Short mmCIF file of C-alpha atoms in Angstrom, two decimals:
data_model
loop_
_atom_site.label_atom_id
_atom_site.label_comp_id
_atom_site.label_asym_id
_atom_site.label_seq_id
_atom_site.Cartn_x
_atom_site.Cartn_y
_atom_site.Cartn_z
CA UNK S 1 14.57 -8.82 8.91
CA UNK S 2 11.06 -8.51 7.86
CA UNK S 3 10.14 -10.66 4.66
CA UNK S 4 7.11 -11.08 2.25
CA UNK S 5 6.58 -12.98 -0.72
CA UNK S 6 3.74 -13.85 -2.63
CA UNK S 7 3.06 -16.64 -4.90
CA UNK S 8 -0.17 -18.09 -6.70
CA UNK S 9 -1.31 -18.44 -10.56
CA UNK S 10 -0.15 -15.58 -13.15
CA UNK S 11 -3.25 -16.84 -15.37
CA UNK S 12 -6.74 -17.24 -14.52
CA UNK S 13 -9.64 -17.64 -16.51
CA UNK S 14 -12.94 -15.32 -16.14
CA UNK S 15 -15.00 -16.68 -13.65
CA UNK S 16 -12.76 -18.36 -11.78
CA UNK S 17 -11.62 -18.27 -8.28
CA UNK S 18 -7.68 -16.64 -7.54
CA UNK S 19 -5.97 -17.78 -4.58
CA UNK S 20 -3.23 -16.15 -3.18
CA UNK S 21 -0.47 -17.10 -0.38
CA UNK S 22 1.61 -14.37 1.27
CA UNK S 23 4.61 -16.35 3.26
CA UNK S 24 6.17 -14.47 5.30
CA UNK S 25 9.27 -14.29 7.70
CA UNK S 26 11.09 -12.22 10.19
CA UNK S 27 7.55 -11.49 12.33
CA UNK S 28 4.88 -13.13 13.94
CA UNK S 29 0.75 -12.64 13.17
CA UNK S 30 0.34 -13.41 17.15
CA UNK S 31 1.88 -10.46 17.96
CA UNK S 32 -0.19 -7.91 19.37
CA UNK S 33 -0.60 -4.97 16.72
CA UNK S 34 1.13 -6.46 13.90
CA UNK S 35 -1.00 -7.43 10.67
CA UNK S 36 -0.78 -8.53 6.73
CA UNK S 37 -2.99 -7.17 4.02
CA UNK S 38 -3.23 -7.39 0.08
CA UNK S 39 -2.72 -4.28 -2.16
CA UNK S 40 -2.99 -4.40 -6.10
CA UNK S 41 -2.03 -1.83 -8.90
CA UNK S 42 -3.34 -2.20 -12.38
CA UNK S 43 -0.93 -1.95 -15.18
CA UNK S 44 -0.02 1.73 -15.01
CA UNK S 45 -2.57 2.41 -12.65
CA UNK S 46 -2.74 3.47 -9.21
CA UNK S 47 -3.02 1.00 -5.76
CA UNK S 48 -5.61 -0.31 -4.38
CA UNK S 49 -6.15 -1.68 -0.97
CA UNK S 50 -7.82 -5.50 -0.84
CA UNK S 51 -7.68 -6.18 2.27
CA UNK S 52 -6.57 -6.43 5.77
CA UNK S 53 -6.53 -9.32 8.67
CA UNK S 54 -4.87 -8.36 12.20
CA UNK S 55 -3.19 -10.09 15.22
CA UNK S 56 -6.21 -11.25 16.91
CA UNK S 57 -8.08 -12.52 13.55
CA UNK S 58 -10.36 -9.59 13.16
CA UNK S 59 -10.66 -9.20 9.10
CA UNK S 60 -11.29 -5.77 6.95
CA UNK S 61 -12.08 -5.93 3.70
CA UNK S 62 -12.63 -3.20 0.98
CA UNK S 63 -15.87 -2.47 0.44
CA UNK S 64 -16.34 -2.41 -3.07
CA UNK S 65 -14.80 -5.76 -3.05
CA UNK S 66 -16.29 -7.34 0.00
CA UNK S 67 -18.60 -9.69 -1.37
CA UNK S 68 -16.18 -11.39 -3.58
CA UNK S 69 -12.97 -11.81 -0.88
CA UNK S 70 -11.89 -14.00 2.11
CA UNK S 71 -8.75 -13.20 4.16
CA UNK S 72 -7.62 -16.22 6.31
CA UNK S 73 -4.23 -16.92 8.06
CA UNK S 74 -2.02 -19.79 9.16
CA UNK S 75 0.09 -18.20 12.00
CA UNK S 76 2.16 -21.94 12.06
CA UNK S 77 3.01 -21.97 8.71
CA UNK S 78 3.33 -17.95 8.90
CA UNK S 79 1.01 -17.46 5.93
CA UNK S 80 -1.97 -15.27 4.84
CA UNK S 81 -3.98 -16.25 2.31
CA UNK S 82 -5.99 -14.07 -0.36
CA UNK S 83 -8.86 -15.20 -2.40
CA UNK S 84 -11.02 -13.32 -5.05
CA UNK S 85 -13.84 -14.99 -6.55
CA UNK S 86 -15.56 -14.16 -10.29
CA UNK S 87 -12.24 -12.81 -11.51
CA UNK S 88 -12.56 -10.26 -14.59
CA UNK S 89 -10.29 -9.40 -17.00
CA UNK S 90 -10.66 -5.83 -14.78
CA UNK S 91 -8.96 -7.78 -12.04
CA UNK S 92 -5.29 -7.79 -14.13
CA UNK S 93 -3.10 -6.50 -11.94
CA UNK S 94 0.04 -6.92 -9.57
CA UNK S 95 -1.17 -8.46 -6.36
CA UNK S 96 1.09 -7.26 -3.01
CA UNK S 97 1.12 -8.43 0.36
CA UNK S 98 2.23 -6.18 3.24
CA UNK S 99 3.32 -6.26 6.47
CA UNK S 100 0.86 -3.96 8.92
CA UNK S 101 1.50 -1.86 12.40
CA UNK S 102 0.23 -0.14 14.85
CA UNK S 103 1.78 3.16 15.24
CA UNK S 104 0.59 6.80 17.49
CA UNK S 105 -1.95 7.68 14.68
CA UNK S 106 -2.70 4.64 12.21
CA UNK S 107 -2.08 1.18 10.81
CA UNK S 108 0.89 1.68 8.18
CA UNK S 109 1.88 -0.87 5.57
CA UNK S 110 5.60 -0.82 6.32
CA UNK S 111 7.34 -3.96 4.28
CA UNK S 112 5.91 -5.18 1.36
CA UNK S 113 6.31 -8.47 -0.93
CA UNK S 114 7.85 -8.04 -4.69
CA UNK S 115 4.24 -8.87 -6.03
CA UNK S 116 2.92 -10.87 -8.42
CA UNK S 117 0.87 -10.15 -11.76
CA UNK S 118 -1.85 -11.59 -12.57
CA UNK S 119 -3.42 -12.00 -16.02
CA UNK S 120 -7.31 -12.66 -15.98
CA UNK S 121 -7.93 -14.14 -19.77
CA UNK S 122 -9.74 -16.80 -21.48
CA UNK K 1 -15.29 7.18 0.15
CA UNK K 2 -12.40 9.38 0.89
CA UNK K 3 -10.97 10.31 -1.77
CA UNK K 4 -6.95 11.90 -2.11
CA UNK K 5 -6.33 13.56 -5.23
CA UNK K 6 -2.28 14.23 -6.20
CA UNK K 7 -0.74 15.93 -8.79
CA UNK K 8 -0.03 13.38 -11.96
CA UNK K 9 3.64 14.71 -12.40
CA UNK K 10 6.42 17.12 -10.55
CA UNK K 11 9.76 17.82 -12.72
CA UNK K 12 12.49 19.08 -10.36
CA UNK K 13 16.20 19.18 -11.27
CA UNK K 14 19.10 18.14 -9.61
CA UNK K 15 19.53 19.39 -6.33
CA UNK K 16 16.83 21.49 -6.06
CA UNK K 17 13.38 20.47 -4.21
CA UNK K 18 10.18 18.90 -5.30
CA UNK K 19 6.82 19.13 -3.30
CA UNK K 20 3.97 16.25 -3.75
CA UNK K 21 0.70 17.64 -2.19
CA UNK K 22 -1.93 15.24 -1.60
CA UNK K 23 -5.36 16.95 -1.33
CA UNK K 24 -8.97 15.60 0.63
CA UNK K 25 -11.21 16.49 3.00
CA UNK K 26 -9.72 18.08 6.18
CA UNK K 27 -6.86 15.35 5.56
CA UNK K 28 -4.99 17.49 8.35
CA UNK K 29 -7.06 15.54 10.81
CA UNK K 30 -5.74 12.23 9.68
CA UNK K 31 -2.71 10.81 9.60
CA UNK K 32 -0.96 10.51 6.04
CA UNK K 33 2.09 8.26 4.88
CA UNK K 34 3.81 8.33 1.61
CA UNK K 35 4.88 5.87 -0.47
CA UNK K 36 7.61 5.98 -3.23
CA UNK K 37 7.30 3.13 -6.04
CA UNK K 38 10.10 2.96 -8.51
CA UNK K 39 9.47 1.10 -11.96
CA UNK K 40 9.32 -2.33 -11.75
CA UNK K 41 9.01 -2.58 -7.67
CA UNK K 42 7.21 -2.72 -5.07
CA UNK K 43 6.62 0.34 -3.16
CA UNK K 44 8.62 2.12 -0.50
CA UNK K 45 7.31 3.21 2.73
CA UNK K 46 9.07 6.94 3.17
CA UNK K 47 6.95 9.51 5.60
CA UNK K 48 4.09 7.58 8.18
CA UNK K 49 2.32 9.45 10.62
CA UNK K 50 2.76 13.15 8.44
CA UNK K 51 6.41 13.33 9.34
CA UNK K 52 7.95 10.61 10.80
CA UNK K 53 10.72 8.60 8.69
CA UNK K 54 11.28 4.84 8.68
CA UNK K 55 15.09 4.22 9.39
CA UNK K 56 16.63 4.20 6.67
CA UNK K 57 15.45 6.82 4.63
CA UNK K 58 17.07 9.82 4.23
CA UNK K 59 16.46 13.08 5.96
CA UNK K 60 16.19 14.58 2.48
CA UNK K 61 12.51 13.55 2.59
CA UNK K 62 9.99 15.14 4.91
CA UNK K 63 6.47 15.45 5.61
CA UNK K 64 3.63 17.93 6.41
CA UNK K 65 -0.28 18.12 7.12
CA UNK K 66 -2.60 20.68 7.35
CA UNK K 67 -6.03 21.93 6.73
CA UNK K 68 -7.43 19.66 2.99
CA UNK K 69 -3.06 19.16 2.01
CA UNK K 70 -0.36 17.27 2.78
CA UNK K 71 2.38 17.65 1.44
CA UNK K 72 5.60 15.67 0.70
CA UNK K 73 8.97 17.31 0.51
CA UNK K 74 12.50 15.91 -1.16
CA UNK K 75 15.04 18.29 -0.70
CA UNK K 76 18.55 17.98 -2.66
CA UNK K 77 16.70 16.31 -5.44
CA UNK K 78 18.82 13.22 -7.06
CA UNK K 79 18.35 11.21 -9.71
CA UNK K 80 17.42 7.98 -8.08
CA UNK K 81 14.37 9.46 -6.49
CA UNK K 82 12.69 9.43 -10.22
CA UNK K 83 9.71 7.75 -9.18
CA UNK K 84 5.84 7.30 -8.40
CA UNK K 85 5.15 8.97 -5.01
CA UNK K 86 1.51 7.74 -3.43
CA UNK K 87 -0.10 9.25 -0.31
CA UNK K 88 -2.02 7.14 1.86
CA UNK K 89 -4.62 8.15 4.87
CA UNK K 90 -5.61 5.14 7.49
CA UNK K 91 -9.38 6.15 7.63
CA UNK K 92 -10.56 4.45 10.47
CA UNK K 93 -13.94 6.24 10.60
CA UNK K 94 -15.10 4.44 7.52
CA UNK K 95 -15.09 0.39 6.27
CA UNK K 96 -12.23 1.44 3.68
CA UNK K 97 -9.59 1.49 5.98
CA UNK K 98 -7.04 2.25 3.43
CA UNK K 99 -7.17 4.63 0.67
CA UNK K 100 -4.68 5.26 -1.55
CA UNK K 101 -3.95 8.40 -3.59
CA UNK K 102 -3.82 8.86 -6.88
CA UNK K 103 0.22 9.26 -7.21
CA UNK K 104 2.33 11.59 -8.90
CA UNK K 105 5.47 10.96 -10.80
CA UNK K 106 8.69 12.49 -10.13
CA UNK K 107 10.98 13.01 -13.25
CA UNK K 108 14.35 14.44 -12.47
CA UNK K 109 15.03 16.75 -15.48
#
C-alpha cells in the first residue's frame, strides 16, 4: 500500500525559504521507473505542477519556477524533499507530493499525499 | 506552453451522463489522464493513458482522445461524483513535463 505524506511550515514569511519533506511508504525511489514530484493548488484555483525527480536522480523542474526550486531525495530515509526560495504571498497554496510511473504512453501521478497549506504572510 | 482548456462547470442529474472535454493542440497525439478532486482532498487519479482505469475505479468512468479533445465520460451519474475533474497531458516534448488543465466542476443537480 502506497503512502505519501507531507509535512513542513503552514507559515512563512515573504522572502523566505519553504522546505518541504514528502515521506513516503509502500515503494522504493530505486526502483526503476518509479518517481515523486510536488503539485500545488491555490485556494480555489487550479494545480500546478512543481516538480519532478525520478529513479535514477535525474530532476525536472517547471519552468516558470526553475530558478527558485531544488528537488533532492533520501532513498534511506524514503524521503523527497521540496524547497522554494523568495516565497510570495502568490505562493499560498496547498503543497502535494505524488507518487510517479512509468506507464505505455507517459509518467502518471498515481497516489498522492493529503497536502499541506501553506500561508506566505508577514 | 501547452495549454488545456476545460469547461468551468457540467450539471448532470442522477443517473444520467456527464462529459468533461479537455481541449489543446492536437491533444489526440498525447496521452491524457484525469483527475477527480473532491472538496477538501487530494485528488483522485481516474482515466491514465486516454482510457485506461486504475483498479478500483468504477467502470462508470471512461475515457477518449481525439483530434484537439479529450473527453471524460461518467455514466450512471451519482451523487458522490460531485466534484472537480482536471485533465492532465505528460508533455514530454517540452521542459513542462506536466500540465494541468484548467478543471471543471461536476454538480449533481
Amino acid at each position: 500500500q502506497i503512502t505519501l505524506k507531507e509535512s513542513g511550515p503552514t507559515l512563512v514569511k515573504p522572502t523566505q525559504t519553504l522546505t518541504l519533506t514528502c515521506t513516503f511508504s509502500g515503494f522504493s525511489l530505486s526502483t526503476s521507473g518509479v518517481g515523486v514530484g510536488w503539485i500545488r493548488q491555490p485556494p480555489g484555483k487550479a494545480l500546478e505542477w512543481l516538480a519532478l525527480i525520478y529513479w535514477d536522480d535525474d530532476k525536472r523542474y517547471s519552468p516558470s519556477l526553475k530558478s527558485r526550486l531544488t528537488i533532492t531525495k533520501d532513498t534511506s530515509k524514503n524521503q523527497v524533499v521540496l524547497t522554494m526560495t523568495n516565497m510570495d504571498p502568490v505562493d499560498t497554496a496547498t503543497y502535494y507530493c505524488a507518487h510517479s510511473t512509468l506507464t505505455v504512453g507517459a509518467t502518471i501521478l498515481d497516489y498522492w499525499g493529503q497536502g499541506t497549506l501553506v500561508t506566505v504572510s508577514s | 506552453s501547452y495549454v488545456l482548456t476545460q469547461p468551468p462547470s457540467v450539471s448532470v442529474a442522477p443517473g444520467q451522463t456527464a462529459r468533461i472535454t479537455c481541449g489543446g493542440n492536437n491533444i489526440g497525439s498525447k496521452s491524457v489522464h484525469w483527475y477527480q478532486q473532491k472538496p477538501g482532498q487530494a485528488p483522485v487519479l481516474v482515466v491514465y493513458d486516454d482510457s485506461d482505469r486504475p483498479s478500483g475505479i468504477p467502470e462508470r468512468f471512461s475515457g477518449s482522445n481525439s483530434g484537439n479533445t479529450a473527453t471524460l465520460t461518467i455514466s450512471r451519474v451519482e451523487a458522490g461524483d460531485e466534484a472537480d475533474y482536471y485533465c492532465q497531458v505528460w508533455d514530454s516534448s517540452s521542459d513542462h513535463l506536466f500540465v494541468f488543465g484548467t478543471g471543471t466542476k461536476v454538480t449533481v443537480l
